[in-house]
Short mmCIF file of C-alpha atoms in Angstrom, two decimals:
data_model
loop_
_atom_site.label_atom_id
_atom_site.label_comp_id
_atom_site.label_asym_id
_atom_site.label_seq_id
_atom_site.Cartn_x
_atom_site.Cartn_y
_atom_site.Cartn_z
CA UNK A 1 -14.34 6.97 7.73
CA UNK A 2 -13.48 6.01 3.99
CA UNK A 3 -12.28 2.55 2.89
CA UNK A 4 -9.79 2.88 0.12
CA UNK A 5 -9.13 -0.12 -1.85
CA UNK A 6 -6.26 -0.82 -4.48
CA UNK A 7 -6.90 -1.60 -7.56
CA UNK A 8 -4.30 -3.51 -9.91
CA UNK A 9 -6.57 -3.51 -12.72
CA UNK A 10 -9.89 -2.33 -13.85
CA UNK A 11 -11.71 -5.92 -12.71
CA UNK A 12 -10.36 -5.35 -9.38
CA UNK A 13 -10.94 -1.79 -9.60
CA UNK A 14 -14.65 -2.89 -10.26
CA UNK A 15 -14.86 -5.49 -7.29
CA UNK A 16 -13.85 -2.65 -4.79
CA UNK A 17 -16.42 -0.04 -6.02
CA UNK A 18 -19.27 -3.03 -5.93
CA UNK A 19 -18.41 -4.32 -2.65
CA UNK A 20 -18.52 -1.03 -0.71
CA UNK A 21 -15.01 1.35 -1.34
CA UNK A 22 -15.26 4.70 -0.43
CA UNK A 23 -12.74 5.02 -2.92
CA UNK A 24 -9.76 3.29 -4.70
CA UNK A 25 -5.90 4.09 -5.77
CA UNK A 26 -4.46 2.32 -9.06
CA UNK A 27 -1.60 3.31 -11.00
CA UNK A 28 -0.36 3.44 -14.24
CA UNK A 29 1.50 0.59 -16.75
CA UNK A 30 4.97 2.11 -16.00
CA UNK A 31 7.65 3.03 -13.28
CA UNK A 32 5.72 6.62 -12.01
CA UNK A 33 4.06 3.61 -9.14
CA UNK A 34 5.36 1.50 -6.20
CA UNK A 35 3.95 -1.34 -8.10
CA UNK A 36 5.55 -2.07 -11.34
CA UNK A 37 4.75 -5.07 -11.34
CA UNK A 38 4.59 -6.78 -14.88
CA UNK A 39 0.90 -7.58 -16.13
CA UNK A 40 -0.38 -4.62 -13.41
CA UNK A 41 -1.47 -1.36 -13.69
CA UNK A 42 -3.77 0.55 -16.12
CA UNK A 43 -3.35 2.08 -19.75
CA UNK A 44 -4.78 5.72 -20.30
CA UNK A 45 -7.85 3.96 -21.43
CA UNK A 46 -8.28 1.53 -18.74
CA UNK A 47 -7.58 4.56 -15.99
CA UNK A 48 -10.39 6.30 -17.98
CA UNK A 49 -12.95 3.78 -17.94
CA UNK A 50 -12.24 2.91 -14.13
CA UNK A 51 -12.44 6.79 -13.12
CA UNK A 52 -15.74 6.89 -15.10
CA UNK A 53 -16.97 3.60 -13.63
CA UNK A 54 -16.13 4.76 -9.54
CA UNK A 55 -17.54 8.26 -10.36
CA UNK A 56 -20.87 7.00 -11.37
CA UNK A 57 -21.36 5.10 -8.15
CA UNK A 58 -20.03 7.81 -5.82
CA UNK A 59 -16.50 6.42 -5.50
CA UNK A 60 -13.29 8.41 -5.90
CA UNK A 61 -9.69 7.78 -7.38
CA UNK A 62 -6.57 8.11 -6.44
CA UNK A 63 -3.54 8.14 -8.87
CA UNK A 64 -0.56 6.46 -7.26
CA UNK A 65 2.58 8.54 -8.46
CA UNK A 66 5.14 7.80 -5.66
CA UNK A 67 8.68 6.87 -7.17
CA UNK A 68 11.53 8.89 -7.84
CA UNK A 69 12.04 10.31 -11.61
CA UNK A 70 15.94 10.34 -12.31
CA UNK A 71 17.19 13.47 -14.35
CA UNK A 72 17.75 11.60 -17.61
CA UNK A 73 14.11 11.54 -18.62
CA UNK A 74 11.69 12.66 -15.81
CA UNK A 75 9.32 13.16 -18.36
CA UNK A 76 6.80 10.16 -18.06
CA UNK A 77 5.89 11.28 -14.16
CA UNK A 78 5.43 14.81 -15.33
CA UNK A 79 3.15 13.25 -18.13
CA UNK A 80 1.35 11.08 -15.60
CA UNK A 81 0.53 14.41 -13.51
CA UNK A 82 -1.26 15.94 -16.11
CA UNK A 83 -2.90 12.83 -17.12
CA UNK A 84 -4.82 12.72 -13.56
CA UNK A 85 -5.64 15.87 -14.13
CA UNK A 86 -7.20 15.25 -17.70
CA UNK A 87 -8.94 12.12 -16.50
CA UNK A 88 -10.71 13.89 -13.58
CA UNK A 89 -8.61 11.66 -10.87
CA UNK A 90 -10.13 12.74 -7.03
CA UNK A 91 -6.36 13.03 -5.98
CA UNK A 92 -2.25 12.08 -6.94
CA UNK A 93 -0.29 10.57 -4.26
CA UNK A 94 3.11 11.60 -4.60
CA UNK A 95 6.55 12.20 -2.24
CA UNK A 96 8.99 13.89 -5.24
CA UNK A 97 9.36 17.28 -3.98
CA UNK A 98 9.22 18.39 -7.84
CA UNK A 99 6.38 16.39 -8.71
CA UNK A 100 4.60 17.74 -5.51
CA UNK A 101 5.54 21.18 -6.64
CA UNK A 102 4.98 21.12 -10.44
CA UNK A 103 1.14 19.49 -9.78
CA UNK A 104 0.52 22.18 -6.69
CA UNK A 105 1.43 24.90 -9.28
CA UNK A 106 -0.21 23.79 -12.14
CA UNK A 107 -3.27 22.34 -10.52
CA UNK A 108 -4.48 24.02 -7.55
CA UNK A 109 -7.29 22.58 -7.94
CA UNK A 110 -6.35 18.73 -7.37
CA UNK A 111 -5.95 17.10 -4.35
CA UNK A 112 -2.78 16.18 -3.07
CA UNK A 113 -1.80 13.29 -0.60
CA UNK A 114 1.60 12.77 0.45
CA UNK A 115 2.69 9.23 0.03
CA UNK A 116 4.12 7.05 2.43
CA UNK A 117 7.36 6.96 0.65
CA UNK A 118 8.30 10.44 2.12
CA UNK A 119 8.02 8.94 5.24
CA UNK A 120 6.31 12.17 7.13
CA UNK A 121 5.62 10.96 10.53
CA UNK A 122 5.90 14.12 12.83
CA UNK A 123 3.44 16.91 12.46
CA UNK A 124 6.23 19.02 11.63
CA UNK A 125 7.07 17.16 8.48
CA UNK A 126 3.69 17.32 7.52
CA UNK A 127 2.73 20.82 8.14
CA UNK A 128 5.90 21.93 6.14
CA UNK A 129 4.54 19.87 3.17
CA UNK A 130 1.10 21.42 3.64
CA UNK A 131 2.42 25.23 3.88
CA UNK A 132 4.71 24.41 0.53
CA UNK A 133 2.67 22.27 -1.61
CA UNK A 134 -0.85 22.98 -0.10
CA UNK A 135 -1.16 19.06 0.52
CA UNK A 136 -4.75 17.35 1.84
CA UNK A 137 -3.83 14.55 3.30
CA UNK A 138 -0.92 12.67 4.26
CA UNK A 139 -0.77 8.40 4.05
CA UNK A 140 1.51 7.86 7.41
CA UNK A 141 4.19 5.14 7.78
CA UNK A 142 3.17 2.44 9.71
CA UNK A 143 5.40 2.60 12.33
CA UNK A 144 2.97 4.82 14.21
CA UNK A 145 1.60 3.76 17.36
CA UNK A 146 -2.26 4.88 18.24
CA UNK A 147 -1.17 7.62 21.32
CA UNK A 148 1.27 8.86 18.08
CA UNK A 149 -1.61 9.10 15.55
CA UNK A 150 -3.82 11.03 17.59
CA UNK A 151 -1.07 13.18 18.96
CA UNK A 152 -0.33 13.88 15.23
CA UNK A 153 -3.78 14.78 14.44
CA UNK A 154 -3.80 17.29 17.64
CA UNK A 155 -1.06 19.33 15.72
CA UNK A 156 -2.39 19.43 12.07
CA UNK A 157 -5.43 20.01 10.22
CA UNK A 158 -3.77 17.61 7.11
CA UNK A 159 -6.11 14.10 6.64
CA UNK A 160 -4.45 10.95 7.93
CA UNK A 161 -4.66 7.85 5.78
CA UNK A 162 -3.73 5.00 7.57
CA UNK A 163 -2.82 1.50 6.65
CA UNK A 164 -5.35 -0.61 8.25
CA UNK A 165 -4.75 -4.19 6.18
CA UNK A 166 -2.35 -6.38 4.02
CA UNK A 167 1.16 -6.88 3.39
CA UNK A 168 4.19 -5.63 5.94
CA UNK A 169 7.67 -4.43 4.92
CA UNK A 170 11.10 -4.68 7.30
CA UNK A 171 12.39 -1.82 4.79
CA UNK A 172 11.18 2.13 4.96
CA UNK A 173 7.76 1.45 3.29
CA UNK A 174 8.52 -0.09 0.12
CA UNK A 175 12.31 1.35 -0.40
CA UNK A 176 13.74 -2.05 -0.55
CA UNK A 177 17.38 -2.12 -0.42
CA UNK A 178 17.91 -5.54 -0.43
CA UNK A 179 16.38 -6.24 -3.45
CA UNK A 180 18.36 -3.46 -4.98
CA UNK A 181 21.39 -5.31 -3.60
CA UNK A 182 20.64 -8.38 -5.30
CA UNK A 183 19.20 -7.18 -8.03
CA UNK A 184 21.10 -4.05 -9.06
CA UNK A 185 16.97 -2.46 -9.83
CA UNK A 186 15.73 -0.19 -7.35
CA UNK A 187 12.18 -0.11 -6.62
CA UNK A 188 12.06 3.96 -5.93
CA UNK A 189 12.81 4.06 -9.38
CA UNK A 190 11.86 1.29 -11.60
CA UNK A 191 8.70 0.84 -9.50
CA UNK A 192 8.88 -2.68 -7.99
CA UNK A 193 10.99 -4.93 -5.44
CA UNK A 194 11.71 -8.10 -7.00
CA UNK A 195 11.20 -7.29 -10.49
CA UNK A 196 9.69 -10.72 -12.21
CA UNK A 197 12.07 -10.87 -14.73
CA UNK A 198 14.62 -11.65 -11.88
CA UNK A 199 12.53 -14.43 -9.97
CA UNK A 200 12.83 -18.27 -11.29
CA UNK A 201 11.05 -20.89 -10.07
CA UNK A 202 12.87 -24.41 -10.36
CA UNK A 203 12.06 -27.84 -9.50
CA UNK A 204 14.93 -29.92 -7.92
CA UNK A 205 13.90 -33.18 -7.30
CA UNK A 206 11.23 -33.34 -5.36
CA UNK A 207 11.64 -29.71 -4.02
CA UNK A 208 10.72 -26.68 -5.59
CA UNK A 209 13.10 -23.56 -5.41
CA UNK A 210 12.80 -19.94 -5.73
CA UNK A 211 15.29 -17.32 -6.54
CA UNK A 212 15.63 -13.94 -7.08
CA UNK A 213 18.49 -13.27 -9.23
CA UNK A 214 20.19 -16.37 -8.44
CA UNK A 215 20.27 -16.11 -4.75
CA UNK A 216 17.85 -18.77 -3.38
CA UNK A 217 14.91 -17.42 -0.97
CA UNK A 218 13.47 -20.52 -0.17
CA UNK A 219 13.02 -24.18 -0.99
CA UNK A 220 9.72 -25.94 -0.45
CA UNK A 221 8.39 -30.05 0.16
CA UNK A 222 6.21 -30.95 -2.54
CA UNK A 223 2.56 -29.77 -2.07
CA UNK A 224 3.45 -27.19 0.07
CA UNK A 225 2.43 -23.53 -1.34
CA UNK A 226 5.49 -21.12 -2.50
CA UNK A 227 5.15 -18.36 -2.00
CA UNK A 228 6.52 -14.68 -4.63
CA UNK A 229 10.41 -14.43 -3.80
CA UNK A 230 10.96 -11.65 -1.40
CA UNK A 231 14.21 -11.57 0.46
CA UNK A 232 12.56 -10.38 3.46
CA UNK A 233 10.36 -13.31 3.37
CA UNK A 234 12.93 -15.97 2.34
CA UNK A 235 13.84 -18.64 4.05
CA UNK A 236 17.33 -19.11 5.02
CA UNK A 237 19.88 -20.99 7.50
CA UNK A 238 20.84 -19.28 10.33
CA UNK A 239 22.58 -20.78 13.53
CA UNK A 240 22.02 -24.54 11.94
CA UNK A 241 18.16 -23.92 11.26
CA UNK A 242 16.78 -22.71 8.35
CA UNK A 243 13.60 -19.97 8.63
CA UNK A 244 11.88 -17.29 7.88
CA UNK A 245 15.08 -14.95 9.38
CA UNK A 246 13.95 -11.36 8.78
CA UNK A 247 10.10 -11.35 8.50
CA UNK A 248 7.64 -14.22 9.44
CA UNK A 249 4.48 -13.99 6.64
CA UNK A 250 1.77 -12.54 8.15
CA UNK A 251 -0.78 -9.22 6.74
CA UNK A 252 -1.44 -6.60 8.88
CA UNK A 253 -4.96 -6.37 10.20
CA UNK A 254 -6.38 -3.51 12.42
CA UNK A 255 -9.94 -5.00 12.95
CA UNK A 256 -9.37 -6.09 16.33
CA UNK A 257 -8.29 -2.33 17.60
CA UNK A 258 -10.51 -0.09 14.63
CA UNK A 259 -12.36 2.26 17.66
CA UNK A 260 -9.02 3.27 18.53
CA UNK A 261 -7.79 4.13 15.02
CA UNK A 262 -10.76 5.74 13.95
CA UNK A 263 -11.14 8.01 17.47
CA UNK A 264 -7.60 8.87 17.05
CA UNK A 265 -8.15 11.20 14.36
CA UNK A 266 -7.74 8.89 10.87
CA UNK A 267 -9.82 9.53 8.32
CA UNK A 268 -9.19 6.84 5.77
CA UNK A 269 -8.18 3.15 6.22
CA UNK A 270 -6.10 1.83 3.60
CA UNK A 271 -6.52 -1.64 1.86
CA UNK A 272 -3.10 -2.88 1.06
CA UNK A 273 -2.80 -5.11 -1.97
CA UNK A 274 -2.34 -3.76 -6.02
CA UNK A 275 -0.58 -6.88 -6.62
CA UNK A 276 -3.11 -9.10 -5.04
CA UNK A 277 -6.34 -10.42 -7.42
CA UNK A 278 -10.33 -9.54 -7.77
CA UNK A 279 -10.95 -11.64 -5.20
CA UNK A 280 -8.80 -10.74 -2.39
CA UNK A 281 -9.83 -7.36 -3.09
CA UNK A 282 -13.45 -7.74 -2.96
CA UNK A 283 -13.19 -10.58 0.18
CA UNK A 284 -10.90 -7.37 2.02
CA UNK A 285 -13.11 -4.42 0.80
CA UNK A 286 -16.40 -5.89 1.75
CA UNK A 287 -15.17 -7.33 4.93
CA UNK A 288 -13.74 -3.94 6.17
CA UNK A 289 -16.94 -1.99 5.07
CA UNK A 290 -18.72 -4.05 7.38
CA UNK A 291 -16.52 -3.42 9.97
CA UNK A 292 -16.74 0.32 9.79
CA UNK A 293 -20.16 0.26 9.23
CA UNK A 294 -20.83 -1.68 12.35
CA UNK A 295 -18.62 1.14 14.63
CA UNK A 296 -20.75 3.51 13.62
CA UNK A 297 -24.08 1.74 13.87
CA UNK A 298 -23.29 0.89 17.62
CA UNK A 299 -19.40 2.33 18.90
CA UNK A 300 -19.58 1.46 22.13
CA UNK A 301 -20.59 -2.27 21.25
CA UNK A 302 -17.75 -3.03 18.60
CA UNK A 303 -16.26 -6.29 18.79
CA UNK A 304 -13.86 -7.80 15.65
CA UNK A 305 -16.41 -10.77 14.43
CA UNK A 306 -14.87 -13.98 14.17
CA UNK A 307 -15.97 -14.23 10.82
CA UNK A 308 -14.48 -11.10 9.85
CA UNK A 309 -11.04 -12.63 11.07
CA UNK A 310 -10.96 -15.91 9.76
CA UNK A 311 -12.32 -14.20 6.80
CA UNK A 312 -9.61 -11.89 6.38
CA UNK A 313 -6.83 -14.62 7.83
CA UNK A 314 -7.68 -17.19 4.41
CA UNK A 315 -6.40 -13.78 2.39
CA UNK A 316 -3.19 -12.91 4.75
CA UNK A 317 0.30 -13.83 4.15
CA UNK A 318 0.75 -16.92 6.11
CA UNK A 319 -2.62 -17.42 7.03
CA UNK A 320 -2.30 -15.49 10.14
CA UNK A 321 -2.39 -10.98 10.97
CA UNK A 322 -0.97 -9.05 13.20
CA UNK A 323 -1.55 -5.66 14.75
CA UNK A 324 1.89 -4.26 14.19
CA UNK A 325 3.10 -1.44 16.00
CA UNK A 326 -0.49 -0.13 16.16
CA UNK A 327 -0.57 -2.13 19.78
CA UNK A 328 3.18 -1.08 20.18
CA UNK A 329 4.23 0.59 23.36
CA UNK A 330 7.28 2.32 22.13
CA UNK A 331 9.59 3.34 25.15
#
């Protein structure tokens, strides 16, 4: 079972490798990744030196290349295809059917994982993109229960990559179309919901506000920790009461059912988190190796530590994790 880790820079791409990933994703400083976000990402240089610096202790990496290219220039994702290639990336994680097909053509050779922004979560989806583009694994949507994964895995030979910790999403994995509503930018194709040059933070009074494009998310006391305007975390008034109305914080954590995800047929557990810093990223990555290491030292025995929780619940949105619809019983 690999533990993938994101990396948002080369430090954090460092803390993963040291504190026990399998291997890492990162993207590049532009729109070709789900994570745009300004002061993220890696130059060519950077994306070199990290690739070198995983390889060397038995660690791969993936290239995140999972927005859309729009047909006045597509050339920068083309560009960022071939760069992989040059820099010896382990595999590109992509959904554009042209991307998938251009790399799969040019570069038999490299690995391809279908990215949870094609939203493939039937065998049959998956199979087609394996018979067309020759893909190795596929990252599924987490709206999966566990009967679903393994039933999935019964009807394809494709890896599954599941998410297995951080941050949850109301929209379609990262297609956030209320932040291209309010902010006329769409993250499939500049990369990033709530783009930072949209957010403001402002003190009124005593309170502090946050908005995204002038429509206020939330308002907080003094002392009390803001948090990065999201609409679907804002806090707004509804029925006379003002809360969190579409999506309470909290991360997703798996810990508590990781026999069942890892007997269903997964074969990587992914770390959510490019935005996050170093230190989340090495707290989550060494955490979740010692999870996985414990299933397999003793399976029948494994129990979610407490430390390992309350560990992981000081990095989670809102303190507190859920299991999703991992525990889900879907009718």
């Amino acid at each position: 079972m690999e533990v993938l880790a994101p990396a948002g820079n080369l430090p954090s791409l460092r803390a993963a490798v040291d504190n026990g990933a399998d291997a890492v994703y990162l993207g590049f400083r532009n729109a070709t990744n789900a994570r745009n976000f300004e002061g993220l990402n890696f130059s060519d240089e950077e994306a070199a030196q990290g690739i070198e610096y995983a390889h060397k202790r038995g660690a791969k990496v993936n290239v995140v290349l999972n927005t859309y290219p729009q047909v006045n220039d597509p050339s920068e994702w083309y560009r960022t295809v071939d760069l992989a290639h040059e820099l010896g990336a382990d595999a590109i994680i992509m959904a554009n059917l042209a991307l998938l097909k251009y790399a799969a053509d040019r570069y038999p050779d490299l690995h391809l994982h279908l990215s949870v922004q094609a939203s493939a979560s039937n065998y049959e989806a998956i199979n087609f993109y394996k018979k067309h583009f020759n893909i190795t694994r596929v990252v599924l949507p987490r709206v999966l229960t566990v009967p679903e994964i393994k039933h999935l895995k019964e009807h394809t030979d494709v890896e599954l990559e599941v998410f297995a910790y951080g941050g949850l999403c109301v929209m379609a994995e990262g297609r956030c179309y209320l932040s291209s509503y309010v902010t006329g930018a769409s993250p499939n194709i500049e990369g990033v919901c709530s783009p930072a040059r949209h957010v403001k933070f402002e003190n009124q009074g005593p309170k502090l506000q946050t908005r995204l494009n002038e429509v206020l998310i939330a308002e907080y006391d003094e002392g009390e920790e803001a948090a990065y305007p999201t609409i679907c975390k804002g806090r707004f008034e509804a029925n006379d009461h003002v809360y969190h109305v579409m999506e309470e914080p909290s991360s997703l954590n798996i810990m508590e059912m990781l026999p069942e995800v890892i007997e269903a047929g997964a074969c990587s557990l992914k770390i959510e988190g490019r935005q996050r810093t170093k230190s989340y990223v090495a707290t989550v990555t060494k955490t979740m190796r010692q999870a996985v290491d414990a299933y397999y030292a003793n399976p029948e025995r494994f129990r979610a530590k407490g430390a390992w929780l309350r560990t992981l619940n000081q990095t989670s949105e809102g303190k507190t994790h859920t299991l999703g619809v991992y525990q889900e019983q879907w009718s």
